[in-house]
Amino acid sequence: MNLQPAQPEKLNAWERVILPDVPGLQKIDFYLANGGYKALKKALELKPEEVIEEVKKSNLRGRGGACFPTGLKWSFMPKKSDKPKYLCVNGDESEPGTFKDRQIFEFNPHLLIEGTLIACYAMGMTAAYIYIRGEYGKWIRMLQKALDDACANGFVGDKILGTDFSTHITIHRGAGAYICGEESSLMNSIEGQRGYPRVKPPFPAQNGLWGCPTTINNVETISNIPVIIKNGWKWYSQVGAVKHPGPLLVGVSGHVNNPGVFEMPTGEPLLEIIHKWAGGVPGNKGIKAVIPGGSSTMMLRGDQLEGIRMDVDSLKAAGSSVGTAGIIVMDSDTDLIQVITRITEFYYRESCGQCTPCREGTVWMYKILKRFEQYQAVAEDIDLLMDIANNIEGNTICALGDAAAWPVQSMIRRFRDEFEKRVHESQHRVVA
Amino acid sequence: MLTEENKNKVEELRKRYPTSQALLLPVLWMIQEQEGSLSEESMKYAGSLLNIPYSHILGVVTFYTMLHRKSSARYRIDVCTNVSCMLRGSGKILEHIEKRLGIKPGEVTSDKKWTLEETECLGSCGTAPMLAIGDEYYENLTLEKVDKLLESLQ
Ligand SMILES: Cc1cc2nc3c(=O)[nH]c(=O)nc-3n(C[C@H](O)[C@H](O)[C@H](O)COP(=O)(O)O)c2cc1C
Ligand code: FES
């Protein structure tokens, strides 16, 4: 449906591998006819630790927001364990500005299933749970159909492809809670509890789902695994940015002519993504601000975008992060006060309420921002806002607190003028 | 209370999870899809099926925004007003629906047909503005499309 629009001529050099341009690929026959489940066969001929090694050397980093090296995460899992080990595939996809995993469910679900199987083989798991946000009912049914077909064809279940490897995959439907995308909260949700994040340590690799060793990976991360096994780590590690390689699903939304999800190598210039891939800003307006990776990532000024690339190092140097690679573009007429108020409202509503700094801090920030929005702010409010954000950051069990603080901090740092202007307008506004 | 088909599904699912508590969300979903909402009676039924105290179930149900203890109207319209949708005019869409139905978010029309909610990002930012009714997404909305949609659900 909103698969990437036809790519501009010049950019066709990248041949898509996560969302290939093959209509019907969601059907198992088409998937098989296009080399599907060959990576699984190849992986089953390797030793599990060789698969982990391959993923390590590929330098794949997680696509769920933190860019954590996947091979390293997998190597934290104990080789021998008295308890069963579990894989959780994170398809909660609720970070505002993010709509990429949904494309995988719809257009290439077997790639995700194949990746899940390879991951289970590598880490010695007999069960995997794919957790999907409850609102994605339609996409859950699409993935379930693919899963049923994969089971019927002997790729999932007992003695897969005639080997001793057995694993079951279960789709677990969420029920509306952004926090359940946080990995420990996700595990509590699967266990049938309120989705509260857990204190770490212990880390999931030691003590995760039902107290057993567990790995949690994002849907897109897992979908990269068959690509690595099929093409080899060498090929993969040379795609895009050296320290953060591979294909990346980049979502572009907001003020662009051609919004959508685009598959491209990491490290593409941000301005090129906005102007060439996403068709530029309507009315040829200037860009006031860009959120590069979902609403929790630090906001960038329109005039600082030159030279920034979509990879972990470049965005870090620019004072932001890749996050979920959901780019939100705001044109020169955008009311940024309204934007930051809405973002903060989101984190306030979604805070689970366990930690005081997050529970109280987010609502306090929201109330102050409402004052700005309604032209009732005073000069001291700016520093008060910064102070609250600084006191949330790093002081909570999970990173939702940070996610709420970063947009506010970056907005004050980079757009202080907007706040000051609003304070001035608050004092000099003629009330009708 | 569950249909035979759903009861069989529950038995199948028991093999997939090491604890019966893990079946709570799947069972609550089944009940809600059958009955439209989760009554006290049905939550207690889920409790007896899975051996979970009612207090725990109530705690879970109140945590998740998609689990409802009452169904207030036939159609619930969820309009996303998060950033990407806001930048592409969700405010106008919401206002238009409010005017047309004569209700504000959180309210129900007097004939109990419609209820309206503002929701968080539903993962359709590239096809904003959007709204959802149940599992169905309506994307790239215009005021005309909204009118047609509401008429088609008369
Ligand atoms: C509040 C919050 C929400 C999150 N939501 C998601 C999500 O929807 N999907 C996701 O993959 N990761 C989400 N994460 C990150 C996960 O905790 C975890 O790091 C990720 O799933 C690991 O996968 P990866 O290593 O493959 O990136 C969230 C984190 C936080 C703090
Ligand atoms: S912001 Fe509305 S769907 Fe994402």
XYZ file of C-alpha atoms and ligand atoms in Angstrom:
621
model
C 0.000 0.000 0.000
C 2.503 2.621 1.025
C 5.459 0.648 -0.187
C 8.037 3.013 -1.483
C 6.908 4.992 -4.473
C 8.820 4.456 -7.736
C 12.377 5.467 -7.046
C 13.925 8.356 -8.908
C 16.095 7.103 -11.847
C 19.388 8.074 -10.349
C 18.753 6.268 -7.122
C 17.924 2.911 -8.627
C 21.480 1.726 -8.153
C 20.438 0.080 -4.888
C 18.711 -3.192 -5.547
C 16.293 -3.694 -2.684
C 16.791 -6.813 -0.562
C 14.471 -6.293 2.425
C 11.519 -5.084 0.378
C 12.466 -6.259 -3.134
C 10.509 -4.998 -6.087
C 8.793 -8.376 -6.599
C 5.002 -8.257 -6.530
C 3.456 -11.214 -4.707
C 6.498 -11.977 -2.572
C 4.237 -12.377 0.471
C 3.042 -15.651 -1.073
C 5.219 -18.588 -0.210
C 5.448 -19.865 -3.826
C 6.799 -16.537 -4.995
C 9.133 -16.332 -2.056
C 10.498 -19.808 -2.785
C 10.785 -19.057 -6.503
C 12.892 -16.034 -5.589
C 15.423 -17.932 -3.505
C 13.380 -17.953 -0.304
C 14.354 -20.197 2.631
C 17.720 -20.908 0.975
C 19.465 -18.886 3.664
C 17.827 -21.140 6.268
C 19.161 -24.215 4.486
C 22.599 -22.643 4.318
C 22.506 -21.710 8.005
C 21.487 -25.231 9.038
C 24.640 -26.530 7.331
C 26.748 -24.255 9.543
C 27.380 -24.704 13.247
C 25.256 -22.369 15.400
C 28.332 -20.487 16.591
C 29.404 -20.002 12.989
C 26.092 -18.285 12.296
C 26.625 -15.959 15.249
C 30.147 -15.265 14.005
C 28.773 -14.378 10.584
C 26.287 -11.922 12.103
C 29.014 -10.440 14.311
C 31.371 -9.872 11.395
C 28.600 -8.357 9.275
C 28.467 -5.452 11.767
C 24.663 -5.432 11.674
C 23.252 -3.058 14.243
C 19.757 -3.243 15.680
C 17.044 -1.353 13.836
C 14.775 -0.950 16.867
C 16.210 2.366 17.979
C 19.443 1.872 19.909
C 21.698 0.616 17.051
C 23.140 -2.062 19.322
C 25.439 -4.559 17.497
C 23.304 -7.634 16.898
C 26.057 -10.259 16.811
C 27.378 -9.021 20.134
C 23.901 -9.188 21.661
C 23.533 -12.758 20.425
C 26.889 -13.734 21.917
C 25.625 -12.729 25.388
C 23.308 -15.733 25.321
C 24.614 -18.675 27.347
C 25.655 -21.574 25.119
C 24.551 -24.162 27.635
C 21.424 -23.605 29.638
C 19.252 -25.825 31.840
C 16.337 -23.586 31.058
C 14.799 -23.061 27.635
C 15.938 -19.995 25.697
C 13.591 -17.608 23.949
C 13.584 -15.127 21.105
C 11.243 -12.152 21.142
C 10.839 -10.309 17.885
C 9.782 -6.758 18.548
C 7.044 -5.540 16.216
C 5.452 -3.089 18.606
C 6.353 -0.224 16.247
C 4.794 2.650 18.162
C 7.429 5.369 18.093
C 5.784 8.327 16.352
C 7.158 8.719 12.819
C 7.900 4.995 12.453
C 6.025 2.831 9.947
C 8.584 0.430 8.500
C 8.073 -2.949 10.204
C 4.534 -2.854 8.918
C 5.909 -2.962 5.334
C 7.767 -6.173 6.162
C 4.623 -7.825 7.582
C 2.746 -6.862 4.440
C 5.253 -7.235 1.629
C 7.917 -9.689 2.791
C 6.668 -11.649 5.819
C 8.605 -14.800 4.927
C 11.888 -12.919 5.190
C 11.010 -12.167 8.805
C 10.021 -15.784 9.438
C 13.221 -17.053 7.818
C 15.306 -14.649 9.890
C 13.511 -15.721 13.061
C 14.301 -19.362 12.322
C 17.980 -18.656 11.669
C 18.233 -16.638 14.879
C 16.629 -19.468 16.857
C 19.040 -21.971 15.321
C 22.059 -19.777 16.077
C 21.124 -19.242 19.720
C 19.586 -22.642 20.386
C 15.985 -21.589 20.914
C 12.919 -23.751 20.465
C 10.359 -20.991 20.697
C 10.049 -17.482 19.325
C 7.342 -14.905 19.958
C 6.677 -12.145 17.492
C 5.065 -9.343 19.479
C 2.979 -7.004 17.325
C 1.108 -3.896 18.401
C -2.608 -4.533 18.812
C -3.630 -1.862 16.328
C -1.950 -3.833 13.525
C -4.790 -6.393 13.403
C -4.716 -6.507 9.614
C -0.968 -6.974 9.479
C -1.097 -9.643 12.163
C -3.449 -11.601 9.932
C -1.082 -11.159 6.980
C 1.871 -12.464 8.962
C -0.228 -15.292 10.422
C -1.139 -16.411 6.903
C 2.539 -16.485 5.910
C 3.388 -18.340 9.119
C 0.699 -20.954 8.490
C 2.079 -21.490 4.981
C 5.625 -21.787 6.302
C 4.448 -24.394 8.845
C 2.590 -26.322 6.162
C 5.758 -26.393 4.072
C 7.889 -27.795 6.884
C 9.948 -24.662 7.564
C 8.521 -24.096 11.043
C 7.779 -26.686 13.716
C 9.434 -29.998 14.525
C 12.491 -31.366 12.715
C 12.798 -28.501 10.298
C 13.953 -29.577 6.820
C 14.675 -33.047 8.149
C 17.272 -31.875 10.668
C 17.194 -32.092 14.457
C 16.353 -28.429 14.698
C 12.813 -27.676 15.909
C 11.278 -24.355 16.698
C 7.812 -22.860 17.036
C 6.874 -19.302 16.220
C 3.885 -17.646 17.899
C 2.477 -14.226 17.125
C 1.520 -12.361 20.290
C -0.863 -9.448 19.890
C -0.332 -6.358 22.041
C -3.267 -4.278 23.209
C -2.315 -0.646 22.925
C 0.641 0.535 24.999
C 3.721 2.266 23.566
C 5.747 1.155 26.561
C 5.406 -2.492 25.529
C 7.970 -1.811 22.788
C 10.552 -1.477 25.552
C 12.072 -4.923 25.724
C 11.497 -5.808 29.377
C 7.999 -4.408 29.307
C 7.373 -6.496 26.200
C 8.349 -9.630 28.113
C 6.005 -8.742 30.970
C 3.256 -8.218 28.448
C 3.799 -11.661 26.914
C 3.739 -13.145 30.413
C 0.235 -11.744 30.886
C 1.117 -8.877 33.183
C 0.825 -5.117 33.065
C 3.521 -3.892 30.709
C 5.905 -2.399 33.256
C 9.617 -2.250 32.384
C 11.937 -4.293 34.595
C 15.002 -3.076 36.427
C 18.261 -4.086 34.723
C 20.422 -5.967 35.595
C 19.599 -8.815 35.329
C 19.749 -8.525 31.557
C 17.433 -10.571 29.354
C 20.260 -12.826 28.144
C 20.499 -14.154 31.715
C 17.030 -13.607 33.063
C 14.359 -12.737 30.531
C 11.030 -14.239 29.568
C 9.815 -16.478 32.448
C 13.249 -16.022 33.999
C 14.961 -17.749 31.074
C 17.734 -16.516 28.751
C 16.089 -14.305 26.141
C 17.083 -12.159 23.191
C 14.923 -9.340 21.898
C 15.399 -7.982 18.385
C 13.455 -5.656 16.170
C 11.509 -6.985 13.156
C 13.769 -5.217 10.649
C 16.916 -6.429 12.418
C 15.765 -10.046 12.158
C 14.803 -9.515 8.518
C 18.430 -8.631 7.759
C 19.667 -12.030 8.960
C 18.765 -14.084 5.852
C 20.384 -11.380 3.709
C 23.633 -11.707 5.665
C 23.646 -15.497 5.535
C 22.790 -15.549 1.849
C 25.344 -12.969 0.702
C 27.978 -13.456 3.389
C 29.232 -11.017 6.022
C 31.808 -9.523 3.665
C 29.232 -8.373 1.157
C 26.943 -7.081 3.884
C 29.609 -5.168 5.779
C 30.486 -3.265 2.609
C 26.984 -1.913 2.031
C 26.614 1.701 3.162
C 28.366 3.148 6.217
C 31.325 1.089 7.473
C 30.421 1.150 11.170
C 26.697 0.796 10.596
C 26.310 -1.114 7.348
C 23.472 -2.713 5.462
C 20.183 -1.764 3.908
C 18.029 0.571 5.986
C 14.299 1.158 5.829
C 13.923 4.898 6.037
C 10.485 6.357 6.606
C 9.914 9.946 5.579
C 6.818 11.803 6.742
C 5.631 15.313 7.437
C 6.173 18.103 4.929
C 7.433 16.222 1.873
C 5.865 15.674 -1.537
C 6.438 11.959 -1.635
C 6.246 10.424 1.849
C 6.837 6.701 2.342
C 9.286 4.009 3.340
C 12.439 3.790 1.228
C 15.028 1.061 1.324
C 18.539 2.401 0.881
C 22.043 1.678 2.111
C 22.888 3.349 5.433
C 24.839 6.572 5.227
C 22.771 8.388 2.598
C 22.831 12.186 2.952
C 19.798 13.405 4.889
C 19.178 16.250 2.452
C 19.258 13.884 -0.492
C 16.729 11.625 1.221
C 14.392 14.543 1.795
C 14.778 16.170 -1.602
C 15.400 13.281 -3.989
C 13.774 10.235 -2.410
C 10.895 11.991 -0.718
C 10.393 14.567 -3.442
C 11.292 17.717 -1.510
C 9.150 20.105 0.495
C 5.747 21.166 -0.919
C 5.744 24.673 -2.344
C 9.551 24.606 -2.349
C 9.510 25.977 1.176
C 12.580 25.916 3.352
C 13.084 23.340 6.108
C 12.802 24.636 9.637
C 13.487 21.404 11.528
C 13.987 17.676 11.049
C 13.491 14.804 13.463
C 15.807 12.131 12.047
C 14.749 8.892 13.726
C 11.348 8.912 15.369
C 9.947 11.459 17.802
C 12.365 10.676 20.637
C 15.491 11.595 18.673
C 17.031 15.049 19.033
C 15.569 17.604 16.677
C 17.904 19.134 14.067
C 17.815 22.657 12.667
C 17.058 22.999 8.982
C 20.241 25.019 8.506
C 22.518 22.370 10.020
C 21.551 19.476 7.721
C 24.314 19.857 5.126
C 26.664 16.868 5.299
C 24.614 14.823 7.793
C 24.186 11.181 6.791
C 21.807 8.474 7.997
C 24.217 6.444 10.070
C 25.144 6.111 13.687
C 28.381 8.161 13.588
C 27.224 11.009 11.417
C 24.030 11.605 13.384
C 25.854 11.286 16.683
C 28.340 13.927 15.580
C 25.396 16.137 14.645
C 23.929 15.731 18.119
C 21.151 13.289 17.376
C 20.703 9.615 16.525
C 19.386 7.203 13.899
C 16.677 5.830 16.194
C 14.112 4.029 14.071
C 15.099 5.980 10.917
C 11.693 7.641 10.827
C 12.435 11.106 9.452
C 9.882 13.845 10.143
C 10.307 16.990 8.042
C 8.944 20.365 9.130
C 8.782 23.279 6.711
C 9.544 26.933 7.429
C 5.948 27.699 8.430
C 5.753 25.026 11.127
C 4.807 26.034 14.664
C 7.505 24.159 16.570
C 5.922 24.972 19.910
C 2.871 23.022 18.818
C 5.103 20.153 17.646
C 7.069 19.841 20.886
C 3.886 20.146 22.940
C 2.296 17.273 21.017
C 5.429 15.115 21.318
C 5.600 15.746 25.052
C 1.903 14.987 25.418
C 2.603 11.615 23.837
C 5.334 10.673 26.320
C 3.247 11.941 29.206
C 0.291 9.808 28.161
C 2.433 6.735 27.499
C 4.553 6.900 30.656
C 3.731 3.744 32.594
C 3.934 5.632 35.881
C 6.464 3.460 37.692
C 9.233 6.046 38.069
C 8.545 9.405 39.677
C 10.823 11.516 37.420
C 9.066 10.231 34.304
C 5.510 10.139 35.686
C 5.653 13.610 37.258
C 8.220 15.166 34.934
C 6.430 14.427 31.686
C 3.119 15.882 32.853
C 4.885 18.938 34.274
C 6.722 19.551 30.986
C 3.473 19.110 29.134
C 1.692 21.688 31.317
C 4.477 24.214 30.823
C 4.484 23.640 27.079
C 0.720 24.113 27.028
C 1.367 27.546 28.524
C 3.679 28.306 25.612
C 1.141 27.005 23.153
C -1.559 29.215 24.668
C 0.619 32.327 24.830
C 0.786 32.342 28.618
C 4.481 31.605 29.094
C 6.996 33.623 31.089
C 10.756 33.814 30.484
C 11.635 31.565 33.446
C 9.598 28.741 31.939
C 12.346 28.036 29.400
C 14.984 27.193 32.004
C 12.447 25.413 34.176
C 11.584 23.174 31.241
C 15.265 22.392 30.634
C 15.762 21.693 34.312
C 12.903 19.194 34.429
C 14.111 17.452 31.252
C 17.632 17.185 32.693
C 16.234 15.648 35.853
C 14.265 13.005 33.979
C 17.119 11.956 31.714
C 19.037 9.014 33.112
C 16.910 8.745 36.243
C 14.331 6.196 35.201
C 14.121 2.408 34.918
C 13.673 2.429 31.144
C 14.519 4.835 28.354
C 11.018 6.296 27.988
C 12.134 9.050 30.342
C 15.104 9.811 28.089
C 12.856 9.668 25.052
C 10.690 12.355 26.625
C 13.638 14.503 27.672
C 15.659 14.517 24.434
C 13.171 16.281 22.164
C 12.634 18.999 24.795
C 16.344 19.458 25.481
C 17.246 19.606 21.788
C 14.423 21.969 21.025
C 15.535 24.407 23.747
C 19.170 24.111 22.714
C 18.582 24.550 19.011
C 15.436 26.648 18.884
C 15.656 28.827 21.956
C 14.638 31.702 19.709
C 11.234 30.095 19.154
C 10.610 29.865 22.893
C 11.794 33.415 23.483
C 9.605 34.689 20.687
C 6.627 32.958 22.272
C 7.397 34.478 25.664
C 7.548 37.895 24.027
C 4.266 37.268 22.232
C 2.705 36.065 25.478
C 3.491 39.394 27.084
C 2.532 41.608 24.190
C -0.418 39.807 22.802
C -3.548 41.844 22.434
C -6.321 39.643 23.668
C -9.360 40.012 21.481
C -18.554 -18.246 27.029
C -15.934 -18.710 24.330
C -17.120 -20.330 21.121
C -16.068 -23.924 20.520
C -13.644 -22.727 17.878
C -12.014 -20.295 20.282
C -11.911 -22.926 23.025
C -9.949 -25.152 20.673
C -7.652 -22.271 19.884
C -6.988 -21.799 23.584
C -6.081 -25.473 23.942
C -3.690 -25.155 20.989
C -2.145 -22.053 22.513
C -1.530 -23.786 25.840
C 1.127 -25.826 24.053
C 2.890 -22.649 22.991
C 3.340 -21.017 26.386
C 4.861 -22.471 29.563
C 2.378 -20.668 31.844
C -1.372 -20.239 31.532
C -1.062 -16.598 32.568
C 0.631 -15.893 29.236
C -2.643 -16.767 27.533
C -4.342 -13.841 29.194
C -4.004 -11.298 26.394
C -4.937 -13.820 23.669
C -8.021 -14.913 25.634
C -9.089 -11.348 26.406
C -8.786 -10.542 22.710
C -10.970 -13.518 21.818
C -13.645 -12.485 24.289
C -13.579 -8.871 23.223
C -13.853 -9.813 19.570
C -16.794 -12.095 20.332
C -18.679 -9.775 22.672
C -17.505 -6.283 21.811
C -16.184 -5.577 25.302
C -14.959 -7.176 28.519
C -17.653 -7.426 31.193
C -16.842 -8.338 34.780
C -18.444 -11.697 34.153
C -16.290 -12.391 31.108
C -13.110 -11.361 32.896
C -13.983 -13.760 35.714
C -14.606 -16.427 33.123
C -11.126 -15.807 31.659
C -9.806 -16.075 35.214
C -11.381 -19.464 35.764
C -10.161 -20.676 32.373
C -6.578 -19.652 33.080
C -6.512 -19.874 36.849
C -5.793 -16.183 37.377
C -7.378 -13.985 40.074
C -9.867 -11.369 38.911
C -7.852 -8.581 40.518
C -4.897 -9.410 38.304
C -7.050 -9.454 35.204
C -8.589 -6.106 36.054
C -5.089 -4.718 36.502
C -4.100 -5.927 33.068
C -7.281 -4.770 31.349
C -6.936 -1.257 32.736
C -3.315 -1.050 31.577
C -3.986 -1.467 27.856
C -5.880 1.157 25.878
C -7.380 -1.319 23.413
C -9.147 -3.422 26.026
C -12.557 -1.987 26.852
C -14.811 -2.785 29.777
C -17.748 -1.111 28.080
C -18.558 -0.687 24.445
C -19.912 2.786 24.195
C -20.928 2.983 20.550
C -21.210 0.953 17.405
C -18.318 2.678 15.673
C -15.310 4.094 17.398
C -13.368 6.543 15.253
C -9.706 6.884 16.221
C -8.132 9.935 14.658
C -4.358 10.043 14.907
C -3.211 13.503 15.944
C 0.444 12.726 16.561
C 3.200 14.761 14.877
C 3.305 13.419 11.323
C -0.475 13.484 11.058
C -0.636 16.902 12.710
C 1.794 18.304 10.136
C -0.485 17.015 7.395
C -3.747 18.382 8.711
C -5.191 15.938 11.258
C -6.507 18.946 13.173
C -8.848 19.818 10.313
C -9.967 16.211 9.974
C -10.776 15.965 13.663
C -12.613 19.275 13.666
C -14.657 18.224 10.653
C -15.737 14.975 12.305
C -16.540 16.779 15.556
C -18.801 19.170 13.678
C -20.445 16.479 11.617
C -21.234 14.197 14.523
C -21.726 16.945 17.075
C -19.391 15.347 19.613
C -15.936 16.023 21.045
C -13.261 13.348 21.590
C -14.337 11.017 24.403
C -18.055 11.596 23.754
C -20.728 9.364 22.261
C -23.543 10.421 19.911
C -27.019 10.228 21.449
C -28.007 7.358 19.145
C -24.948 5.423 20.455
C -23.723 4.996 16.927
C -20.468 6.946 17.052
C -17.743 7.691 19.473
C -14.656 9.710 18.708
C -11.122 9.494 20.100
C -7.821 11.240 19.470
C -5.122 8.598 19.283
C -1.385 8.307 19.208
C 0.682 7.376 16.143
C -0.778 4.301 14.451
C 2.158 3.627 12.141
C 0.670 5.338 9.099
C 2.740 8.490 9.155
C 3.612 8.151 5.458
C -0.063 8.141 4.534
C -1.147 10.886 6.908
C -3.623 12.118 7.911
C -5.345 8.927 8.915
C -8.002 7.423 11.127
C -8.898 3.922 12.199
C -12.241 2.265 12.828
C -11.596 -1.088 14.452
C -8.852 -2.871 12.510
C -9.468 -0.842 9.383
C -7.134 2.030 8.508
C -8.299 4.962 6.368
C -5.316 6.843 5.021
C -4.377 9.923 2.995
C -7.602 11.488 4.254
C -9.331 14.524 2.828
C -12.542 16.064 4.132
C -14.389 14.544 1.148
C -13.033 11.092 1.938
C -14.153 11.446 5.545
C -17.654 12.419 4.419
C -17.867 9.435 2.094
C -16.608 7.102 4.783
C -19.099 8.283 7.386
C -21.930 8.011 4.884
C -20.902 4.491 3.897
C -21.200 3.412 7.526
C -24.692 4.835 7.978
C 9.836 3.340 25.430
C 10.497 2.442 24.449
C 9.787 1.949 23.360
C 10.378 1.096 22.443
N 9.645 0.654 21.374
C 10.218 -0.209 20.491
C 9.468 -0.726 19.397
O 8.300 -0.400 19.201
N 10.079 -1.589 18.554
C 11.389 -1.972 18.732
O 11.892 -2.779 17.966
N 12.110 -1.501 19.752
C 11.568 -0.643 20.639
N 12.313 -0.190 21.700
C 13.691 -0.686 21.853
C 13.696 -2.051 22.542
O 13.760 -1.860 23.949
C 14.905 -2.897 22.135
O 16.073 -2.147 22.327
C 14.883 -3.348 20.702
O 13.698 -4.026 20.393
C 16.061 -4.262 20.442
O 16.095 -4.660 19.107
P 17.350 -4.373 18.174
O 18.602 -4.640 18.971
O 17.171 -5.326 17.067
O 17.260 -2.953 17.754
C 11.735 0.706 22.617
C 12.440 1.197 23.707
C 11.850 2.063 24.605
C 12.654 2.577 25.751
S 1.651 10.245 13.303
Fe -0.296 9.587 12.678
S 0.109 7.593 12.028
Fe 2.058 8.215 12.728
